[in-house]
Amino acid sequence: MVRSLFNILSGRNTRQGLWGLPLLVALFISLWLTVETTQFATAENLFNLVAQAMPLIIAAIGQLVVVLIGGLDLSVGSVISFTTAVLALDQPAVVLIPAVFVLAALIGLINGLAITRFNVHPIIATLSTQYIVLGITRILRPVSGGTVPEIVIDAVSGSFLGVPYPVFWGIVVILAAWKLLYGSRYGLHLFAIGGGIASGAESAARNFGVSDRRNIILAYVVCSCFAAVAGVFLAGRIVSGDPNVGLLFELDTVTAVALGGTQLSGSIGSLHGTVIGALVMALLANGMNLANVSPFVQTAIKGGILLAVVGLQSRKKMGL
Amino acid sequence: MAAVLANPIARRLLRIPPSYFVFLVLLATLWIARPNMLNLNIMGIFVRQIVPLGILVLGQLVVMRVKSIDLSGGGIILLINYFISSGTFPGASMPFFVVLALATGLVIGLFNGFMIGSRRVSAVIVTLAVSIILVGLVQFLSSGNPPGDVPKLFNDLYNTKFLSVPTPVLFWVLLTASVWLLLSRTVFGRYVASVGENAEAAHFSGVPVQRTVILAHTLAGLIAAIAALVQTGSIAVGSVRVGLDLPILAVAATILGGVVFGRGDGGVWGPFFGALCFALLFVVMTVLGIDEPGKLIAQGVIILGAAIFYGVRVRNP
């Protein structure tokens, strides 16, 4: 009992990574905010917090899938902006919503193919698609504007039995991701491929009959699709298309994933850790807003957190 | 496709950095579209604009040869621009600013190197995080508004010419030549090449891998500071947005020049032409009336295209 508690807090001997510590940090921040401010511990602010955290939680889960196979997707932010821009195209929702996911899957497919078939480094491949998608987004919608379909707005802003819809979005997305990572053969394969890549034996999974190429491509497709879900959610919140809404989102997702104890070298990590990591980020943003911290300083602080949590991870590989 | 790639002539062609081909294609496009623009004076102005990028590329190529990357150049340029233009150091002379800039670049580069070489943190994460911290800090200090003016001497120096070649361009060529000498003629250059080729083998052959990586990043920080000085001279005012897209363009130019993580086939002059390609690309795009989004797409396509070009080649050695 004591030993397993120690393992959770230290992240030793575990495939789930260090996720107990960020949970403590989250509890500590919440406690501090409850004591310091009167606005924090109200149902309204907490539901608001969930709604604010939701896009990051969704996109970070997508990022987690890619990080587990030792990759990184820097096109997440662009895909989110792109999704809101497409949704504001003034077409019926029946066309737009499927179109958004087809396009996102296509972007993921391009990433995956470039990485597996053409041997491009994940960072370079996703960096270039980030620029291409951002360019297309700016052509579709140079400045924010337009309106998204009614159904998207309703799906985000309503409430059921006093519980706002964003809470249900969270439950559905987390359950789906849980099934994908822990309840399917695909999830097991992800951990296997990542384990091989993390220990420098890239062909280890292939030698055991796991098709690494196909699974890696699929991971990037899944990541883009999660980003698209986050984009749909954000579009419903801001009601219009915005080419800059996803700016720096890729870094926020990486920070949330790393904060949740997931090793960026692959295979070690957990879904609950990532959700906690994203919640810590949202709590910090909420707390800094309540404390009137300048948005520029908030960006700098986020960068500092990213540097700190990634700096604490140990890995063998040097460089990229 | 494999059969084509196995052909000895095709393999010989694949060894040449893509930047030379792209440069020729862009030159031809410009020659067809606007033949009157191809004279020394106009070209000098266009090439002069690209000098900060060209200098940043030199640092980028050194770190990319040790299988690392440096995306913190944008933050360094912004910070140094802020130092010079904000009036934080009233009445300071030009040598003071130069020393201050170089020291800033050195410290940030050393920090990057320490985190990447010693702490083994992913280079992308470290340098991006450093960049957003610096950008956030500068924007906070200047509260989002551009700071004041730059001492006049910076811009005057930038506008000088030597034998009808703009001085910044000459400076860039000289700097490129010295980095070329550093990489091809010194022990450090050999270390860089061996670490990039195979860090483990280099370690067991007695190459100080960690020190080489740290030194490469320190050098990149220093070079970014030089780029910041030239950039500040070129815009002549303070800005909160200057140079933010330069690091990524530098990565693109370096890959285009045939230097991909760990492989230095393009040497120093491949990336040099990679930067020149971007000078021509911006001219061609402006001539053809393509604006900002189109440029973003072109950047992305060029990076991806050049990386695929190399990926295919590595796969079929």
XYZ file of C-alpha atoms in Angstrom:
637
model
C 0.000 0.000 0.000
C 2.672 2.492 1.090
C 4.905 1.221 -1.632
C 2.325 1.619 -4.384
C 1.495 5.109 -3.120
C 5.202 5.933 -3.248
C 5.375 4.568 -6.786
C 2.475 6.746 -7.926
C 4.025 9.871 -6.408
C 7.522 9.218 -7.682
C 6.580 7.771 -11.066
C 9.056 4.927 -10.569
C 8.434 1.415 -11.895
C 5.310 2.503 -13.670
C 4.181 2.596 -17.255
C 1.741 5.356 -16.442
C 4.375 7.940 -15.639
C 4.366 10.466 -12.874
C 0.731 11.518 -12.480
C 0.213 11.587 -8.709
C 2.263 14.743 -8.270
C 0.298 16.914 -10.735
C -2.880 15.696 -9.026
C -1.526 17.029 -5.739
C -0.606 20.293 -7.485
C -4.159 20.553 -8.867
C -5.681 19.944 -5.436
C -3.285 22.468 -3.885
C -4.151 25.184 -6.424
C -7.875 24.550 -5.966
C -7.540 24.719 -2.208
C -5.521 27.919 -2.406
C -8.034 29.519 -4.782
C -10.929 28.476 -2.527
C -9.291 30.131 0.457
C -7.972 33.205 -1.330
C -10.971 34.142 -3.448
C -14.695 33.929 -2.920
C -15.491 33.508 -6.629
C -13.582 30.257 -7.125
C -15.571 27.590 -5.282
C -18.929 28.422 -6.835
C -20.784 25.991 -9.084
C -20.853 28.630 -11.796
C -17.078 29.162 -11.796
C -16.392 25.421 -11.644
C -18.658 24.704 -14.610
C -17.019 27.624 -16.370
C -13.642 26.100 -15.596
C -14.690 22.797 -17.149
C -15.859 24.607 -20.272
C -12.572 26.530 -20.448
C -10.485 23.426 -19.912
C -12.437 21.227 -22.332
C -10.724 22.187 -25.643
C -7.313 21.676 -24.025
C -8.357 18.344 -22.484
C -9.667 17.065 -25.825
C -6.673 18.243 -27.853
C -4.200 17.033 -25.208
C -5.683 13.518 -25.359
C -5.030 13.574 -29.105
C -1.481 14.755 -28.484
C -1.043 11.945 -25.915
C -1.804 9.309 -28.557
C 1.014 10.675 -30.718
C 3.425 11.167 -27.815
C 2.916 7.529 -26.748
C 4.522 6.383 -30.009
C 7.401 8.803 -29.453
C 6.099 11.412 -31.901
C 4.930 14.984 -31.561
C 2.158 16.805 -33.438
C 2.781 20.524 -33.814
C -0.127 20.997 -36.238
C -2.773 20.696 -33.488
C -3.228 24.458 -33.078
C -3.602 25.041 -36.813
C -6.125 22.215 -37.128
C -8.218 23.828 -34.365
C -8.192 27.238 -36.068
C -8.880 25.577 -39.412
C -11.887 23.716 -37.946
C -13.487 26.905 -36.652
C -12.859 28.603 -40.007
C -14.468 25.736 -41.948
C -17.453 25.626 -39.571
C -18.096 29.332 -40.190
C -18.341 28.802 -43.970
C -22.083 29.457 -44.164
C -23.114 25.972 -45.301
C -25.608 23.576 -43.696
C -24.333 21.704 -40.646
C -24.902 18.312 -42.308
C -22.160 19.195 -44.782
C -19.805 21.107 -42.505
C -19.454 18.750 -39.555
C -18.497 15.639 -41.565
C -16.311 17.835 -43.781
C -14.372 19.067 -40.748
C -13.508 15.533 -39.671
C -12.647 14.351 -43.177
C -10.285 17.297 -43.608
C -8.714 16.772 -40.177
C -8.200 13.076 -40.921
C -6.599 14.076 -44.218
C -4.131 16.374 -42.425
C -3.302 13.552 -40.006
C -2.867 11.200 -42.949
C -0.408 13.577 -44.613
C 1.563 13.815 -41.342
C 1.576 10.059 -40.887
C 2.529 9.287 -44.480
C 5.347 11.838 -44.500
C 6.718 10.347 -41.272
C 6.408 6.651 -42.053
C 6.721 6.449 -45.840
C 9.074 9.320 -46.528
C 11.179 9.145 -43.384
C 10.555 12.761 -42.361
C 11.139 13.640 -38.720
C 7.741 14.058 -36.934
C 8.588 17.579 -35.804
C 9.514 18.721 -39.311
C 6.504 17.016 -40.910
C 3.958 18.456 -38.477
C 5.670 21.845 -38.458
C 5.247 22.124 -42.218
C 1.612 20.997 -42.145
C 1.103 23.551 -39.357
C 2.198 26.275 -41.766
C 0.246 24.914 -44.733
C -2.980 24.558 -42.710
C -2.504 28.012 -41.140
C -2.104 29.494 -44.621
C -5.282 27.815 -45.862
C -7.128 28.987 -42.734
C -6.039 32.581 -43.339
C -7.286 32.344 -46.940
C -10.669 31.005 -45.763
C -10.972 33.614 -43.032
C -8.375 36.404 -42.838
C -9.916 37.853 -39.657
C -12.369 36.333 -37.225
C -16.008 36.428 -38.302
C -18.906 34.476 -39.777
C -21.268 32.329 -37.735
C -21.105 28.621 -37.051
C -24.197 26.393 -37.472
C -26.864 26.713 -34.767
C -26.523 23.063 -33.744
C -22.844 23.468 -32.804
C -23.629 26.461 -30.575
C -26.508 24.589 -28.901
C -24.354 21.515 -28.281
C -21.923 23.594 -26.230
C -24.052 26.151 -24.436
C -27.103 24.205 -23.235
C -27.525 22.277 -20.006
C -29.289 19.092 -18.918
C -30.653 18.622 -15.353
C -28.638 21.646 -14.258
C -25.376 20.208 -15.582
C -23.978 22.133 -18.581
C -23.261 20.253 -21.800
C -19.445 20.713 -21.678
C -19.364 18.276 -18.743
C -21.001 15.629 -20.948
C -18.541 16.386 -23.748
C -15.753 15.671 -21.281
C -17.308 12.390 -20.124
C -17.877 11.155 -23.688
C -14.419 12.126 -24.947
C -12.631 10.640 -21.929
C -14.626 7.386 -22.149
C -13.901 7.111 -25.866
C -10.203 7.722 -25.286
C -10.193 5.224 -22.405
C -11.676 2.587 -24.689
C -9.175 3.431 -27.424
C -6.084 3.345 -25.207
C -6.912 0.694 -22.620
C -9.771 -1.310 -24.099
C -8.617 -2.016 -27.597
C -5.885 -3.894 -29.397
C -4.859 -0.621 -31.024
C -4.087 0.957 -27.643
C -1.862 -1.941 -26.671
C -0.048 -1.660 -29.992
C 0.563 2.041 -29.370
C 2.318 1.303 -26.080
C 4.295 -1.502 -27.729
C 5.509 0.626 -30.639
C 6.368 3.504 -28.309
C 8.299 1.204 -26.022
C 10.425 0.042 -28.936
C 11.081 3.580 -30.138
C 11.851 4.851 -26.622
C 14.451 2.162 -26.042
C 16.076 2.665 -29.424
C 14.859 -0.602 -30.981
C 12.584 0.839 -33.652
C 11.734 -2.493 -35.191
C 10.924 -4.253 -31.897
C 7.143 -4.051 -32.324
C 7.356 -5.052 -35.985
C 9.330 -8.151 -35.035
C 6.420 -9.219 -32.861
C 3.967 -8.806 -35.704
C 2.649 -5.334 -34.868
C 2.390 -3.211 -38.003
C 4.155 -0.063 -36.860
C 3.672 2.014 -40.006
C -0.093 1.621 -40.159
C -0.508 2.242 -36.437
C 1.713 5.328 -36.494
C -0.267 6.792 -39.416
C -3.474 6.044 -37.526
C -2.098 7.779 -34.409
C -1.605 11.026 -36.320
C -5.092 10.708 -37.844
C -6.571 10.174 -34.355
C -4.647 13.175 -33.014
C -5.939 15.455 -35.790
C -9.500 14.198 -35.243
C -9.308 14.971 -31.519
C -8.005 18.426 -32.448
C -11.030 18.790 -34.754
C -13.373 17.869 -31.880
C -11.668 20.548 -29.784
C -12.111 22.936 -32.710
C -15.837 22.175 -32.978
C -16.202 22.768 -29.244
C -14.305 26.075 -29.422
C -16.299 27.172 -32.479
C -19.481 26.611 -30.477
C -18.086 28.721 -27.630
C -16.892 31.678 -29.714
C -19.806 31.351 -32.215
C -17.614 32.430 -35.148
C -14.588 31.321 -37.117
C -11.234 32.628 -35.846
C -7.902 32.013 -37.632
C -5.939 32.721 -34.426
C -7.951 30.787 -31.838
C -5.598 27.802 -31.948
C -2.418 29.872 -31.691
C 0.188 28.186 -29.436
C -2.337 25.434 -28.674
C 0.149 22.772 -29.753
C 2.501 23.932 -27.006
C -0.298 23.964 -24.423
C -1.176 20.376 -25.332
C 2.465 19.291 -25.083
C 2.722 21.043 -21.704
C -0.468 19.346 -20.470
C 0.759 15.933 -21.633
C 4.199 16.387 -20.076
C 2.708 17.841 -16.892
C 0.580 14.705 -16.610
C 3.699 12.604 -16.249
C 3.884 11.320 -19.799
C 7.418 10.858 -21.105
C 7.919 12.578 -24.461
C 10.217 9.752 -25.549
C 7.209 7.442 -25.794
C 5.313 4.545 -24.267
C 5.232 5.834 -20.676
C 2.131 7.836 -19.943
C -1.506 7.741 -19.018
C -4.873 9.169 -19.977
C -5.775 10.248 -16.441
C -2.392 11.955 -16.124
C -3.046 13.948 -19.288
C -6.521 14.990 -18.145
C -5.045 16.090 -14.807
C -2.277 17.957 -16.624
C -4.818 19.833 -18.737
C -6.860 20.605 -15.612
C -3.789 22.021 -13.857
C -3.201 24.302 -16.853
C -6.831 25.450 -16.746
C -6.715 25.971 -12.985
C -3.555 28.050 -13.338
C -5.136 30.160 -16.090
C -8.272 30.573 -13.957
C -6.219 31.517 -10.906
C -4.031 33.966 -12.823
C -7.123 35.585 -14.343
C -8.662 35.949 -10.888
C -5.364 37.453 -9.689
C -5.267 39.866 -12.677
C -1.968 38.643 -14.115
C -1.127 40.187 -17.514
C -1.808 37.782 -20.429
C 1.764 38.306 -21.656
C 3.130 37.155 -18.300
C 0.724 34.196 -18.392
C 2.273 33.118 -21.705
C 5.743 33.426 -20.214
C 4.694 31.432 -17.137
C 3.253 28.673 -19.326
C 6.583 28.531 -21.158
C 8.377 28.287 -17.827
C 6.146 25.405 -16.693
C 6.772 23.576 -19.960
C 10.507 24.024 -19.531
C 10.378 22.865 -15.911
C 8.285 19.723 -16.384
C 10.162 18.605 -19.481
C 13.460 19.447 -17.804
C 12.609 17.106 -14.942
C 12.068 14.141 -17.256
C 15.097 11.998 -17.798
C 15.848 10.441 -21.127
C 18.773 8.897 -22.921
C 18.538 10.518 -26.313
C 20.169 13.886 -26.840
C 18.971 16.516 -29.298
C 15.533 16.779 -30.873
C 10.406 4.497 -58.033
C 13.083 2.468 -56.318
C 14.561 1.567 -59.696
C 14.820 5.227 -60.674
C 16.457 6.061 -57.369
C 18.985 3.253 -57.789
C 20.168 4.769 -61.065
C 23.703 6.172 -60.575
C 22.896 9.476 -62.322
C 19.767 9.977 -60.214
C 21.776 9.238 -57.093
C 24.423 11.731 -58.130
C 21.712 14.382 -58.664
C 20.125 13.615 -55.301
C 23.423 14.463 -53.617
C 23.145 18.103 -54.717
C 21.256 20.215 -52.152
C 17.755 21.157 -53.380
C 18.504 24.835 -52.755
C 20.616 25.103 -55.923
C 17.768 23.773 -58.091
C 15.160 25.926 -56.369
C 17.406 28.968 -56.719
C 17.778 28.409 -60.466
C 14.034 27.810 -60.928
C 13.159 30.997 -59.027
C 15.767 32.977 -60.950
C 14.318 31.705 -64.233
C 10.775 32.542 -63.096
C 11.811 36.063 -62.209
C 13.726 36.421 -65.480
C 10.602 35.476 -67.441
C 8.159 37.505 -65.340
C 10.225 40.666 -64.717
C 13.523 40.635 -66.643
C 14.216 44.272 -65.739
C 14.409 43.436 -62.021
C 17.511 41.343 -62.494
C 20.115 44.048 -61.973
C 22.692 44.385 -59.247
C 21.104 47.360 -57.468
C 17.598 45.906 -57.063
C 18.892 42.439 -56.243
C 21.250 43.978 -53.678
C 18.276 45.508 -51.852
C 16.350 42.232 -51.849
C 19.321 40.189 -50.710
C 20.089 42.760 -48.022
C 16.638 42.217 -46.510
C 17.355 38.528 -46.110
C 20.698 38.990 -44.289
C 19.283 38.520 -40.731
C 17.739 35.246 -41.909
C 20.961 34.258 -43.640
C 22.954 34.833 -40.454
C 20.428 32.931 -38.332
C 20.727 30.023 -40.789
C 24.437 29.726 -39.922
C 23.597 29.015 -36.282
C 20.765 26.716 -37.241
C 22.946 24.621 -39.504
C 25.526 24.071 -36.771
C 22.915 22.790 -34.290
C 21.096 20.759 -36.930
C 24.330 18.992 -37.761
C 24.494 17.725 -34.162
C 20.898 16.438 -34.527
C 19.398 19.300 -32.591
C 17.318 22.345 -33.458
C 17.136 25.938 -32.253
C 13.807 27.744 -32.425
C 14.694 30.401 -29.838
C 16.100 32.867 -32.398
C 12.811 34.799 -32.548
C 12.870 35.433 -28.805
C 16.538 36.460 -28.849
C 15.987 38.918 -31.721
C 12.944 40.419 -29.980
C 14.752 40.785 -26.652
C 17.847 42.432 -28.150
C 15.663 44.727 -30.246
C 13.876 45.691 -27.047
C 17.156 46.344 -25.211
C 18.358 48.673 -27.959
C 15.116 50.520 -28.674
C 13.396 50.815 -25.300
C 15.710 53.352 -23.708
C 16.382 51.031 -20.752
C 20.026 52.002 -21.128
C 19.901 55.755 -21.790
C 22.851 57.290 -23.588
C 24.562 53.961 -24.159
C 26.967 53.802 -27.078
C 26.966 51.350 -29.961
C 29.831 49.157 -28.664
C 27.924 48.757 -25.398
C 24.848 47.503 -27.251
C 26.937 45.136 -29.354
C 28.576 43.662 -26.257
C 25.211 43.490 -24.471
C 23.619 41.704 -27.444
C 26.433 39.193 -27.755
C 26.340 38.512 -24.009
C 22.564 37.979 -24.136
C 22.882 35.575 -27.041
C 25.730 33.759 -25.323
C 23.799 33.290 -22.066
C 20.609 32.096 -23.787
C 22.579 29.806 -26.087
C 24.487 28.376 -23.136
C 21.227 27.772 -21.278
C 19.755 25.987 -24.327
C 22.910 23.936 -24.636
C 22.915 23.001 -20.969
C 19.258 21.921 -21.039
C 19.705 19.932 -24.258
C 23.197 18.540 -23.756
C 23.274 17.998 -20.006
C 19.649 17.612 -19.000
C 18.807 15.804 -22.270
C 15.570 17.700 -22.784
C 13.999 17.698 -26.231
C 15.560 20.585 -28.165
C 12.272 21.601 -29.786
C 10.569 21.972 -26.417
C 13.447 23.843 -24.745
C 14.027 26.359 -27.499
C 10.317 26.930 -28.159
C 9.687 27.425 -24.442
C 12.636 29.827 -24.157
C 11.265 31.715 -27.135
C 7.737 32.095 -25.738
C 9.114 33.107 -22.335
C 11.244 35.840 -23.950
C 8.406 36.991 -26.226
C 5.960 37.104 -23.299
C 8.476 39.019 -21.223
C 9.222 41.610 -23.919
C 5.517 42.096 -24.677
C 4.832 42.537 -20.972
C 7.689 45.027 -20.494
C 6.551 47.077 -23.471
C 2.859 46.437 -22.622
C 2.168 45.275 -26.160
C 3.221 48.554 -27.771
C 6.332 48.964 -29.891
C 9.144 50.565 -27.880
C 10.997 53.683 -29.066
C 13.657 54.362 -31.687
C 16.958 52.719 -32.424
C 20.192 54.805 -32.274
C 20.737 56.256 -35.747
C 24.185 54.715 -36.153
C 22.681 51.220 -36.544
C 20.641 52.149 -39.597
C 23.426 54.304 -41.077
C 25.808 51.386 -40.895
C 23.201 49.104 -42.421
C 22.768 51.421 -45.400
C 26.432 51.679 -46.341
C 27.844 50.096 -49.473
C 31.263 48.743 -50.307
C 32.160 48.600 -54.023
C 28.401 48.852 -54.803
C 27.663 45.763 -52.703
C 25.601 46.498 -49.551
C 27.790 46.072 -46.467
C 25.349 43.711 -44.662
C 25.525 41.305 -47.609
C 29.315 41.427 -47.527
C 29.252 40.844 -43.777
C 26.971 37.842 -44.278
C 29.294 36.297 -46.879
C 32.293 36.822 -44.587
C 30.469 35.266 -41.645
C 29.393 32.310 -43.786
C 32.986 31.808 -44.893
C 34.202 31.806 -41.294
C 31.564 29.251 -40.238
C 32.626 27.183 -43.235
C 36.250 27.350 -42.050
C 35.151 26.513 -38.499
C 33.286 23.398 -39.620
C 35.766 22.139 -42.180
C 39.143 23.090 -40.734
C 38.914 22.863 -36.937
C 38.711 20.081 -34.395
C 35.335 21.404 -33.297
C 34.081 21.011 -36.881
C 35.168 17.373 -36.928
C 33.467 16.790 -33.586
C 30.238 18.299 -34.929
C 30.318 16.036 -37.977
C 31.008 12.890 -35.940
C 28.355 13.630 -33.304
C 25.791 14.180 -36.042
C 26.726 11.020 -37.891
C 26.502 8.751 -34.847
C 26.580 10.166 -31.332
C 27.190 6.788 -29.721
C 30.108 5.895 -31.949
C 31.508 9.398 -31.400
C 31.261 8.932 -27.643
C 33.144 5.653 -27.737
C 35.793 7.200 -29.972
C 36.535 9.787 -27.323
C 34.583 12.712 -28.767
C 33.170 14.931 -26.001
C 29.584 14.624 -27.272
C 27.930 16.623 -24.527
C 30.421 19.492 -24.740
C 30.084 19.611 -28.523
C 26.286 19.908 -28.310
C 26.495 22.616 -25.636
C 29.095 24.515 -27.636
C 27.020 24.243 -30.820
C 24.007 25.747 -29.063
C 26.104 28.509 -27.492
C 27.430 29.338 -30.945
C 23.860 29.388 -32.300
C 22.817 31.815 -29.551
C 25.763 34.065 -30.353
C 24.964 34.003 -34.072
C 21.289 34.757 -33.312
C 22.495 37.834 -31.392
C 24.457 38.983 -34.454
C 21.342 38.430 -36.574
C 19.394 40.497 -34.045
C 21.838 43.408 -34.398
C 21.535 43.356 -38.198
C 17.743 43.021 -38.002
C 17.537 45.975 -35.600
C 19.690 48.016 -37.979
C 17.424 47.129 -40.889
C 14.095 48.133 -39.329
C 15.631 51.034 -37.370
C 12.769 51.076 -34.835
C 11.687 49.011 -31.874
C 9.043 46.377 -32.512
C 7.188 43.688 -30.599
C 6.746 41.472 -33.648
C 10.114 41.589 -35.400
C 11.771 38.329 -36.339
C 9.171 35.967 -34.918
C 8.966 33.863 -38.078
C 12.714 33.884 -38.694
C 13.664 30.687 -36.791
C 11.248 28.578 -38.770
C 12.409 30.134 -42.042
C 15.958 29.386 -40.930
C 15.044 25.718 -40.425
C 13.430 25.688 -43.869
C 16.457 27.292 -45.530
C 18.819 24.881 -43.778
C 16.877 21.798 -44.854
C 16.583 23.231 -48.351
C 20.354 23.646 -48.293
C 20.883 19.945 -47.743
C 21.596 19.939 -44.005
C 19.144 17.623 -42.264
C 19.443 16.413 -38.693
C 22.849 14.827 -38.439
C 23.680 15.001 -42.127
C 25.706 17.840 -43.516
C 25.866 17.112 -47.247
C 24.981 20.695 -48.112
C 27.942 22.072 -46.194
C 27.616 25.762 -45.419
C 26.976 27.068 -48.919
C 23.895 24.904 -49.485
C 22.021 26.649 -46.642
C 23.526 29.957 -47.845
C 21.718 29.435 -51.135
C 18.703 28.209 -49.155
C 18.467 31.661 -47.569
C 18.976 33.288 -50.989
C 16.079 31.154 -52.252
C 13.811 32.784 -49.698
C 14.987 36.246 -50.817
C 14.016 35.361 -54.383
C 10.843 33.559 -53.282
C 9.514 36.667 -51.536
C 10.317 38.764 -54.611
C 8.626 36.281 -56.948
C 5.564 36.025 -54.687
C 5.264 39.790 -54.440
C 5.622 40.079 -58.227
C 2.947 37.414 -58.751
C 0.660 39.119 -56.190
C 0.613 36.285 -53.629
C 0.103 37.608 -50.108
C 0.681 36.439 -46.523
C -1.356 33.161 -46.436
C 0.216 32.065 -49.701
C 3.661 32.660 -48.236
C 2.827 30.515 -45.201
C 1.675 27.695 -47.480
C 4.786 28.022 -49.638
C 7.023 27.840 -46.544
C 5.269 24.691 -45.359
C 5.409 23.044 -48.770
C 9.108 23.876 -49.138
C 10.025 22.445 -45.719
C 7.994 19.292 -46.311
C 9.241 18.907 -49.886
C 12.899 19.287 -48.926
C 12.499 16.915 -45.962
C 10.804 14.284 -48.158
C 13.582 14.701 -50.740
C 16.090 13.761 -48.042
C 13.919 11.116 -46.431
C 13.616 9.270 -49.726
C 17.349 9.467 -50.240
C 18.208 8.132 -46.787
C 15.835 5.259 -47.320
C 17.535 4.338 -50.618
C 21.241 4.846 -49.910
